[in-house]
Short mmCIF file of C-alpha atoms and ligand atoms in Angstrom, two decimals:
data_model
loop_
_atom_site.label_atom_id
_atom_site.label_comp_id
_atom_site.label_asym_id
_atom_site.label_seq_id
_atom_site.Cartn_x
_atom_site.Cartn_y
_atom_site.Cartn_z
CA UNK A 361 28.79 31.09 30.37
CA UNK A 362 26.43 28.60 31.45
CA UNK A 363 26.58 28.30 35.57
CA UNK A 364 27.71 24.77 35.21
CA UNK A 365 30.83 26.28 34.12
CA UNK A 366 31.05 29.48 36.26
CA UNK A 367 32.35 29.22 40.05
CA UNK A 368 34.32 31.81 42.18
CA UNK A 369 37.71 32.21 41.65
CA UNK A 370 38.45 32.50 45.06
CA UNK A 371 37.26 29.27 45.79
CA UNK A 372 39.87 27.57 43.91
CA UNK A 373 43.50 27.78 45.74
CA UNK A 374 45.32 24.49 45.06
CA UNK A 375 44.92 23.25 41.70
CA UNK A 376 46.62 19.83 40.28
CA UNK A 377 48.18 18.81 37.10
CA UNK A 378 48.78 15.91 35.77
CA UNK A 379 49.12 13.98 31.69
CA UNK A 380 47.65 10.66 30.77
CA UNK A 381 47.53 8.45 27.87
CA UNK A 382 50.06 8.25 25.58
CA UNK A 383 52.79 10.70 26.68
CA UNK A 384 53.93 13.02 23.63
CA UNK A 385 56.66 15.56 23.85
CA UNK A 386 55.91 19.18 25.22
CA UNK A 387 53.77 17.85 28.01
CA UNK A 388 56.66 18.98 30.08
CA UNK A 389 55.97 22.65 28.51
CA UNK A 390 53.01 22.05 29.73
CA UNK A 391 53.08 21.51 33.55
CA UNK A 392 56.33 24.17 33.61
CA UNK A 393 53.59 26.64 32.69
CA UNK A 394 50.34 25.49 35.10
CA UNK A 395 53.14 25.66 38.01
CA UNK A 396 54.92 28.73 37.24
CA UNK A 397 51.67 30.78 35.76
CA UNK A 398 50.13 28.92 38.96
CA UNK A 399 52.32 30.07 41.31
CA UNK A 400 52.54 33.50 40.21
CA UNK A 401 49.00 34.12 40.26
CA UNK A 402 49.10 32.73 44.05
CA UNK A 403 47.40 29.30 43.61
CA UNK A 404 49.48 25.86 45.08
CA UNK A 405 50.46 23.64 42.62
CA UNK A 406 50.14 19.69 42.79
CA UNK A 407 51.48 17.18 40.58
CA UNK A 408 49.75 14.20 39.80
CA UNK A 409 52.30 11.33 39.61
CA UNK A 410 50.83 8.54 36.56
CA UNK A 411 47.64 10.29 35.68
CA UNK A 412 43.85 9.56 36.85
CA UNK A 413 46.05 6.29 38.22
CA UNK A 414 48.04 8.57 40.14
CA UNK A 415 44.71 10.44 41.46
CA UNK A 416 42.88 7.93 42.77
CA UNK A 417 46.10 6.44 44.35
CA UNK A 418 47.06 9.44 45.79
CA UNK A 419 50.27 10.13 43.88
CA UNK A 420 50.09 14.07 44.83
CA UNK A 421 52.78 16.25 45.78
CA UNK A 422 53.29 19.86 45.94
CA UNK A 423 55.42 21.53 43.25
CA UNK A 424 57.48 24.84 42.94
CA UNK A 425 59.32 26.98 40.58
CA UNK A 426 62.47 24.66 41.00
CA UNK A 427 60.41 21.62 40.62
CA UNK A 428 60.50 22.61 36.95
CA UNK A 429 63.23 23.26 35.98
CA UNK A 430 65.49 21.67 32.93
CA UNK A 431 61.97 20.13 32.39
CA UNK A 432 61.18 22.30 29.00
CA UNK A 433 63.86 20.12 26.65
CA UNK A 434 63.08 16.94 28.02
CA UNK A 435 60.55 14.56 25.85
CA UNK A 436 58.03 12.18 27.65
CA UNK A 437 56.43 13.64 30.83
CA UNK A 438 58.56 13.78 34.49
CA UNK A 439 55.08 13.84 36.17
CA UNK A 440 54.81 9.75 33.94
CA UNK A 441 51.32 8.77 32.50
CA UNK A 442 49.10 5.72 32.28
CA UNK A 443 46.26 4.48 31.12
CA UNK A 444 44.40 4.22 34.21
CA UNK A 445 41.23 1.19 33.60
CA UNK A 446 39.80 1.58 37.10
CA UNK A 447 39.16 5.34 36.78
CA UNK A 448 37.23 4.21 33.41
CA UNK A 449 34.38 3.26 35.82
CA UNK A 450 31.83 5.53 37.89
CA UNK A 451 33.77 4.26 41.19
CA UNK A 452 36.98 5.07 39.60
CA UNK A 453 35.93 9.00 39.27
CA UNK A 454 34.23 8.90 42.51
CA UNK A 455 37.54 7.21 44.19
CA UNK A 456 39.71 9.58 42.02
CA UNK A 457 37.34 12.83 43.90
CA UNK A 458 37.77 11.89 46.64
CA UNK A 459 41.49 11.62 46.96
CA UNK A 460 41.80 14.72 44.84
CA UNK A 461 39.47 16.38 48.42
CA UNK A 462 42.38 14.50 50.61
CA UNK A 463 44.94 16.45 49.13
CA UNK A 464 42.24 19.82 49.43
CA UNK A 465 42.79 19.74 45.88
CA UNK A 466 40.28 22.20 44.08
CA UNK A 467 40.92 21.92 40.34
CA UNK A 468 43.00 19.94 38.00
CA UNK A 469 44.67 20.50 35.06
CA UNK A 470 44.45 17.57 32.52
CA UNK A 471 46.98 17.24 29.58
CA UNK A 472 46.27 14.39 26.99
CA UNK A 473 43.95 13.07 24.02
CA UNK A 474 40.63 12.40 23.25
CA UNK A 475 40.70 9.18 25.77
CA UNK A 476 42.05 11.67 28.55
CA UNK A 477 39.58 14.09 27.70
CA UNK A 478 36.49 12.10 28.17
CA UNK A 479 37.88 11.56 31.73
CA UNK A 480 38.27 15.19 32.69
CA UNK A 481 34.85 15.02 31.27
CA UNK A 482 33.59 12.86 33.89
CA UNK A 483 35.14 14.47 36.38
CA UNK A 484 33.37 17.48 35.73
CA UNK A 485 30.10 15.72 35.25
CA UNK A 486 30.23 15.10 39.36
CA UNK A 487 31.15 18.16 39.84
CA UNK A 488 34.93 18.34 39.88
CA UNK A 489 36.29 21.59 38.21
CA UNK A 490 38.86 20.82 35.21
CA UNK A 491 40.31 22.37 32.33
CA UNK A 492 41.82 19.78 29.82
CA UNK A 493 44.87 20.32 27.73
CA UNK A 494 45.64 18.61 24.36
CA UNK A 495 48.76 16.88 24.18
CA UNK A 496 48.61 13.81 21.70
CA UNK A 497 50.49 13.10 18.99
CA UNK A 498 47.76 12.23 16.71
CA UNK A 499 46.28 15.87 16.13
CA UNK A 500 43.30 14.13 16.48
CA UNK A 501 41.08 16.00 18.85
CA UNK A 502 38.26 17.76 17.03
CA UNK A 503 37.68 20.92 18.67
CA UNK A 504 41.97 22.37 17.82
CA UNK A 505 44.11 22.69 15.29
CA UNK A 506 46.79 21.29 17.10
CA UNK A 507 47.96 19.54 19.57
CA UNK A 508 50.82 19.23 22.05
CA UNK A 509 53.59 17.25 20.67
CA UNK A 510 52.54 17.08 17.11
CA UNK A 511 55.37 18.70 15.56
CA UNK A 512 57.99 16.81 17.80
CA UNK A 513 56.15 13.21 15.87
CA UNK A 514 56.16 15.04 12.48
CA UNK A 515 59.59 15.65 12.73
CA UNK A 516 61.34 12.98 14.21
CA UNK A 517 59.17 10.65 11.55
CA UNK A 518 60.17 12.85 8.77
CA UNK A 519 64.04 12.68 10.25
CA UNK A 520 63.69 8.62 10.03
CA UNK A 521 62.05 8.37 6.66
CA UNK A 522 65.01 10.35 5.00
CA UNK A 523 67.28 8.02 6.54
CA UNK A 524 65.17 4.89 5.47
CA UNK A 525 64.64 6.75 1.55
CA UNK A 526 68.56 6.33 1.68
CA UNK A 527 68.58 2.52 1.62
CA UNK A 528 65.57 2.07 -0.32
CA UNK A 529 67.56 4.31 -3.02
CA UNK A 530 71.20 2.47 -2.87
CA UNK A 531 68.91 -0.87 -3.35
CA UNK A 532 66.58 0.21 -5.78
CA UNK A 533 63.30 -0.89 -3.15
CA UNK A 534 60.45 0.31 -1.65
CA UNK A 535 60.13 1.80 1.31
CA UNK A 536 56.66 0.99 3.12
CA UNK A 537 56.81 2.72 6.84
CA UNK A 538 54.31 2.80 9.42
CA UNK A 539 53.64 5.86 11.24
CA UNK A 540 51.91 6.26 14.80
CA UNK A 541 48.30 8.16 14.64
CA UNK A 542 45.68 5.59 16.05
CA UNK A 543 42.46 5.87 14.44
CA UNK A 544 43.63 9.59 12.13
CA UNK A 545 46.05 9.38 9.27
CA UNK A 546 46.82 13.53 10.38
CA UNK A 547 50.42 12.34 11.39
CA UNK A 548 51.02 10.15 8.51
CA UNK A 549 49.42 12.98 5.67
CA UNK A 550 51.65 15.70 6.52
CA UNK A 551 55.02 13.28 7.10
CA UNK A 552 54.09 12.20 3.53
CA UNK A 553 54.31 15.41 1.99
CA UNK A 554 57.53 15.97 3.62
CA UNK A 555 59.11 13.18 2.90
CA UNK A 556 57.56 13.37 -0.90
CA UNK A 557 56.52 9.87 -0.29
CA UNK A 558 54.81 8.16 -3.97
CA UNK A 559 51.57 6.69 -1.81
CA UNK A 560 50.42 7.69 1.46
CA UNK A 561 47.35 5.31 3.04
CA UNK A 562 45.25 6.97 5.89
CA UNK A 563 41.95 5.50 7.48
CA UNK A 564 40.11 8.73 6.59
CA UNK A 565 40.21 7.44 2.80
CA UNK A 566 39.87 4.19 1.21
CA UNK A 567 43.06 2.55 -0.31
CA UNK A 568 42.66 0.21 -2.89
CA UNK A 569 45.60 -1.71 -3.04
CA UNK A 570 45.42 -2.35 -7.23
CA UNK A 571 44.64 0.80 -8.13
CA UNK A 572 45.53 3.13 -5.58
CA UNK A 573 48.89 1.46 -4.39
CA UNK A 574 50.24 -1.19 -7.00
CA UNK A 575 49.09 1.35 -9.89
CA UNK A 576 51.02 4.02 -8.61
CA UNK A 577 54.32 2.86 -8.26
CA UNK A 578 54.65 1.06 -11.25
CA UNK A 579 53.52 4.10 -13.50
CA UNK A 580 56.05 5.96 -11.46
CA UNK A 581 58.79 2.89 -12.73
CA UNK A 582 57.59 3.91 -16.30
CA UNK A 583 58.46 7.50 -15.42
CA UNK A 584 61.49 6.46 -14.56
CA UNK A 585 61.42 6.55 -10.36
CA UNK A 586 63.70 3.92 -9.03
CA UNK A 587 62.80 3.73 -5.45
CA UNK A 588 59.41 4.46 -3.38
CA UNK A 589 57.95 5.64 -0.28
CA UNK A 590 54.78 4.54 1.16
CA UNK A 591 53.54 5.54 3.97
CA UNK A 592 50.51 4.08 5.71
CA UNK A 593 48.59 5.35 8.84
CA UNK A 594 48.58 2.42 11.81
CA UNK A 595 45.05 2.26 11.43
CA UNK A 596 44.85 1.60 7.89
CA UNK A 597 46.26 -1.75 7.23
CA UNK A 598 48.66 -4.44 8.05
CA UNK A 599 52.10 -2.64 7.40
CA UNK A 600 54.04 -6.37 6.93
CA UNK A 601 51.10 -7.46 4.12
CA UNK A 602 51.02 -4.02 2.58
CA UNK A 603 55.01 -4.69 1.60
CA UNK A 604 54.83 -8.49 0.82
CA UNK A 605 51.80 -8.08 -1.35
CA UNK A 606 53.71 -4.96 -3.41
CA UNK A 607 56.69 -7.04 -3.40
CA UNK A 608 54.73 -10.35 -5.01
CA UNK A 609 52.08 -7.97 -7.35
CA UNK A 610 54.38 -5.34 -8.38
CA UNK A 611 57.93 -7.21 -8.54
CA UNK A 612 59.60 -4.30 -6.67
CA UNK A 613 61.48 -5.19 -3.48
CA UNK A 614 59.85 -3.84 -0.55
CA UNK A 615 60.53 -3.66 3.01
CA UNK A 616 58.31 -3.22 5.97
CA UNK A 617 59.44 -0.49 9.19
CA UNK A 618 57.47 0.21 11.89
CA UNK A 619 58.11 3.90 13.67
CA UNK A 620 56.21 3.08 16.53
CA UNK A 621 57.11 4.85 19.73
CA UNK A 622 60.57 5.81 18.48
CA UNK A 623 57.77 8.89 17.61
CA UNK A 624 56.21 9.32 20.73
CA UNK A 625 60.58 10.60 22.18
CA UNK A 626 62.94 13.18 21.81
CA UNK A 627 63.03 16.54 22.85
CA UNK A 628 60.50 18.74 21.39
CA UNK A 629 60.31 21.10 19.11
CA UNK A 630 60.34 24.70 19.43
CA UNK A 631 57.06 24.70 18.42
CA UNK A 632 55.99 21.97 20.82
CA UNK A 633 57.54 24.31 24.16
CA UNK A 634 55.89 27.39 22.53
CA UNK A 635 52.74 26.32 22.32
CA UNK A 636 53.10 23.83 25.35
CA UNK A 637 54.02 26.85 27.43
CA UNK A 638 50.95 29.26 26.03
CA UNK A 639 48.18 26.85 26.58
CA UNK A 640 49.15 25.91 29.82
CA UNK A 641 49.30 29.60 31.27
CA UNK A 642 45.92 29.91 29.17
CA UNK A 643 44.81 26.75 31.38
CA UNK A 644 45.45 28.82 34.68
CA UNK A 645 44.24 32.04 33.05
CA UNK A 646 40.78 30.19 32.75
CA UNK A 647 41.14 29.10 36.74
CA UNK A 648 42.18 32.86 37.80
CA UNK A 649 38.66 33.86 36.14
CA UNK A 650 36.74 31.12 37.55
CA UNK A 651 36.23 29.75 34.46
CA UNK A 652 36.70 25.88 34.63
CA UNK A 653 35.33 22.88 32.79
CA UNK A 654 36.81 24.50 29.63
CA UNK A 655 39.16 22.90 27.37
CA UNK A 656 42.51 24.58 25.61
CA UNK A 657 42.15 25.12 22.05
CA UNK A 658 43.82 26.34 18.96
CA UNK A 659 41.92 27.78 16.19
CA UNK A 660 42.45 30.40 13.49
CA UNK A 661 45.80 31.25 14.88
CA UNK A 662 44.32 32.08 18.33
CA UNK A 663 44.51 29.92 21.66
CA UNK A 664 41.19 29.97 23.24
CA UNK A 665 38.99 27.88 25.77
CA UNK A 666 35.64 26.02 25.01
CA UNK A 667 33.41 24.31 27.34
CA UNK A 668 34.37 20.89 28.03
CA UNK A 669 30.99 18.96 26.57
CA UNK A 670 30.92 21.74 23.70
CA UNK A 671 34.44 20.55 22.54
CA UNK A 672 34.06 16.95 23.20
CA UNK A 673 30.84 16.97 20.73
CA UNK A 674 33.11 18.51 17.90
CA UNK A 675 33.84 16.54 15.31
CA UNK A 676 37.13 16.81 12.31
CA UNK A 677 38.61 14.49 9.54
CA UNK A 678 41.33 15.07 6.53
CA UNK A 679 40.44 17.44 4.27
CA UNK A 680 40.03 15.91 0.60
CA UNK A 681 42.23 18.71 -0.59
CA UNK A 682 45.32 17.73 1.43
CA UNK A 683 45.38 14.00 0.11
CA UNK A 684 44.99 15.66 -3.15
CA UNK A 685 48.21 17.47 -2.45
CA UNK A 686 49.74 14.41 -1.61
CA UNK A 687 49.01 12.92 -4.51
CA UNK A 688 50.13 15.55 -7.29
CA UNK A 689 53.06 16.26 -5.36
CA UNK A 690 53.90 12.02 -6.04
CA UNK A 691 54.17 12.46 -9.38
O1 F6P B 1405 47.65 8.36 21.05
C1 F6P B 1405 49.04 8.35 20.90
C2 F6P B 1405 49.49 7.00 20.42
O2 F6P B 1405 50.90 7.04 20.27
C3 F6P B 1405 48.84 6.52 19.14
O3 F6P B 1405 49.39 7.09 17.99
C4 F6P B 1405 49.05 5.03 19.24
O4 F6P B 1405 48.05 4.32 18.54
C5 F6P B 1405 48.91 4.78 20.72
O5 F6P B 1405 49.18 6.01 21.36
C6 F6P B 1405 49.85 3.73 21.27
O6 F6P B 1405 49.56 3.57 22.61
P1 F6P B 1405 50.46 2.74 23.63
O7 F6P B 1405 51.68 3.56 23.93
O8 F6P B 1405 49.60 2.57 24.82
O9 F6P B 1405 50.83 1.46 22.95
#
């Protein structure tokens, strides 16, 4: 453990919690577990009100066991998140320190992507202890397997394509859906499959729109499919153009949806609580050690910590094997 990342666990007392970024669903698992693990293991509990906005604002009040409660089947986050642009600066952090010293605050508990984790980053770089949580849901941080609300996204997508396979079977169409996911076609890979969509575009692969899309579907017509499913990552293409261009190349009616946040609701999953609830009790595990800088991680079927700069240096993309899946499975 380098000493960077080592301090005395009986310096740290009152520890804070808050999510930023996009909110996903579990988050809520989340901070049940950092106050109730907290508070068991004798530490004070802040929340955080609107993220790194909320800490440099002073949005900080104590919680307690009730504060928690009928908070594990709610979606979204009660403790709200933003994406704060004046704690993107050195002043922001310093601002955001110094408030968190106001409130005698010793350590917080971050829960959010790869945008959130650069911030509990900086934090730590001036000398702020954090441990960072991951709760997007993109599944797009390197250094886990998975993150918080994930499954909720995969699910609720899957539940909406089903419905919208439906109506593009009664009228003979395709289907062309958007799914949420940023910059990582994770989300939009794995809804594929489940849906058995014919053509699935992420930004980890190149789509050619001949061969790859217009190719596909009409051999499938030959083979005698009478409706399709494609599903495109939101940062692979334009979703609307994608349609109109399969509609005028092809000749089969297509229609455009866009998911959009309708992914980012709902009450999570089982999965989601579950592992919502075990990495944030692994989050005050790390502070009850003295451990801190460390960020929550699933690998291998194990949840473990990493060092904060260790983890953000990581890298992961799709597999070539999984799109290959896709594809057979399209046939
Ligand atoms: O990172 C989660 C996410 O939902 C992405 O999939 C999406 O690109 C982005 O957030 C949307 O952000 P906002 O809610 O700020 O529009």
């Amino acid at each position: 453990m380098s000493q960077q990342n080592a301090t005395n666990s009986q310096s740290i007392r009152n520890i804070g919690v808050l999510t930023s970024g996009g909110d996903a669903p579990g988050m809520n698992a989340v901070i049940r577990a950092v106050v109730r693990g907290g508070i068991f293991h004798g530490f004070q509990v802040f929340g955080i009100e609107r993220g790194f906005h909320g800490m440099w604002r002073g949005n900080i009040v104590e919680l307690n066991s009730r504060s928690v409660s009928e908070k594990l089947q709610r979606g979204g986050t009660f403790l709200m998140t933003a994406r704060s642009k004046t704690f993107n600066t050195p002043e922001g952090v310093d601002k955001a320190i110094a408030m968190a010293k106001v409130f005698n605050l010793d350590a917080v508990v971050v829960i959010g992507g790869d945008g959130t984790f650069r911030g509990a980053r900086d934090l730590a770089a001036k000398g702020f202890p954090v441990i960072a949580v991951p709760g997007t849901i993109d599944n797009d941080i390197a250094c886990t397997e998975y993150t918080i609300g994930y499954d909720t996204a995969m699910n609720t997508a899957m539940q909406a394509i089903d419905r919208l396979r439906d109506t593009a079977s009664s009228h003979e169409r395709c289907s062309v859906i958007e799914v949420m996911g940023r910059n990582a076609g994770y989300l939009a890979l794995n809804v594929a499959v489940a849906t058995g969509a014919e053509v699935v575009m992420i930004p980890e692969a190149e789509t050619n729109i001949q061969s790859d899309v217009i190719k596909v579907l009409l051999e499938g017509r030959n083979r005698g499919k009478k409706h399709f499913i494609v599903v495109v990552a939101e940062g692979t293409g334009n979703t609307m153009e994608i349609a109109e261009t399969i509609e005028r190349v092809a000749g089969i009616e297509a229609r455009a949806t866009i998911l959009g946040h309708l992914q980012r609701g709902g009450s999570p999953t089982l999965r989601d609580r579950q592992m919502g609830s075990i990495m944030g009790l692994q989050a005050v595990e790390c502070l009850r050690q003295g451990r801190v800088n460390r960020v929550i991680a699933y690998q291998q079927g194990n949840i473990i910590d990493l060092d904060i700069e260790e983890a953000l240096s990581m890298t992961k993309t799709i597999n070539a094997k999984d799109l290959e899946r896709a594809n057979i499975l399209a046939l």
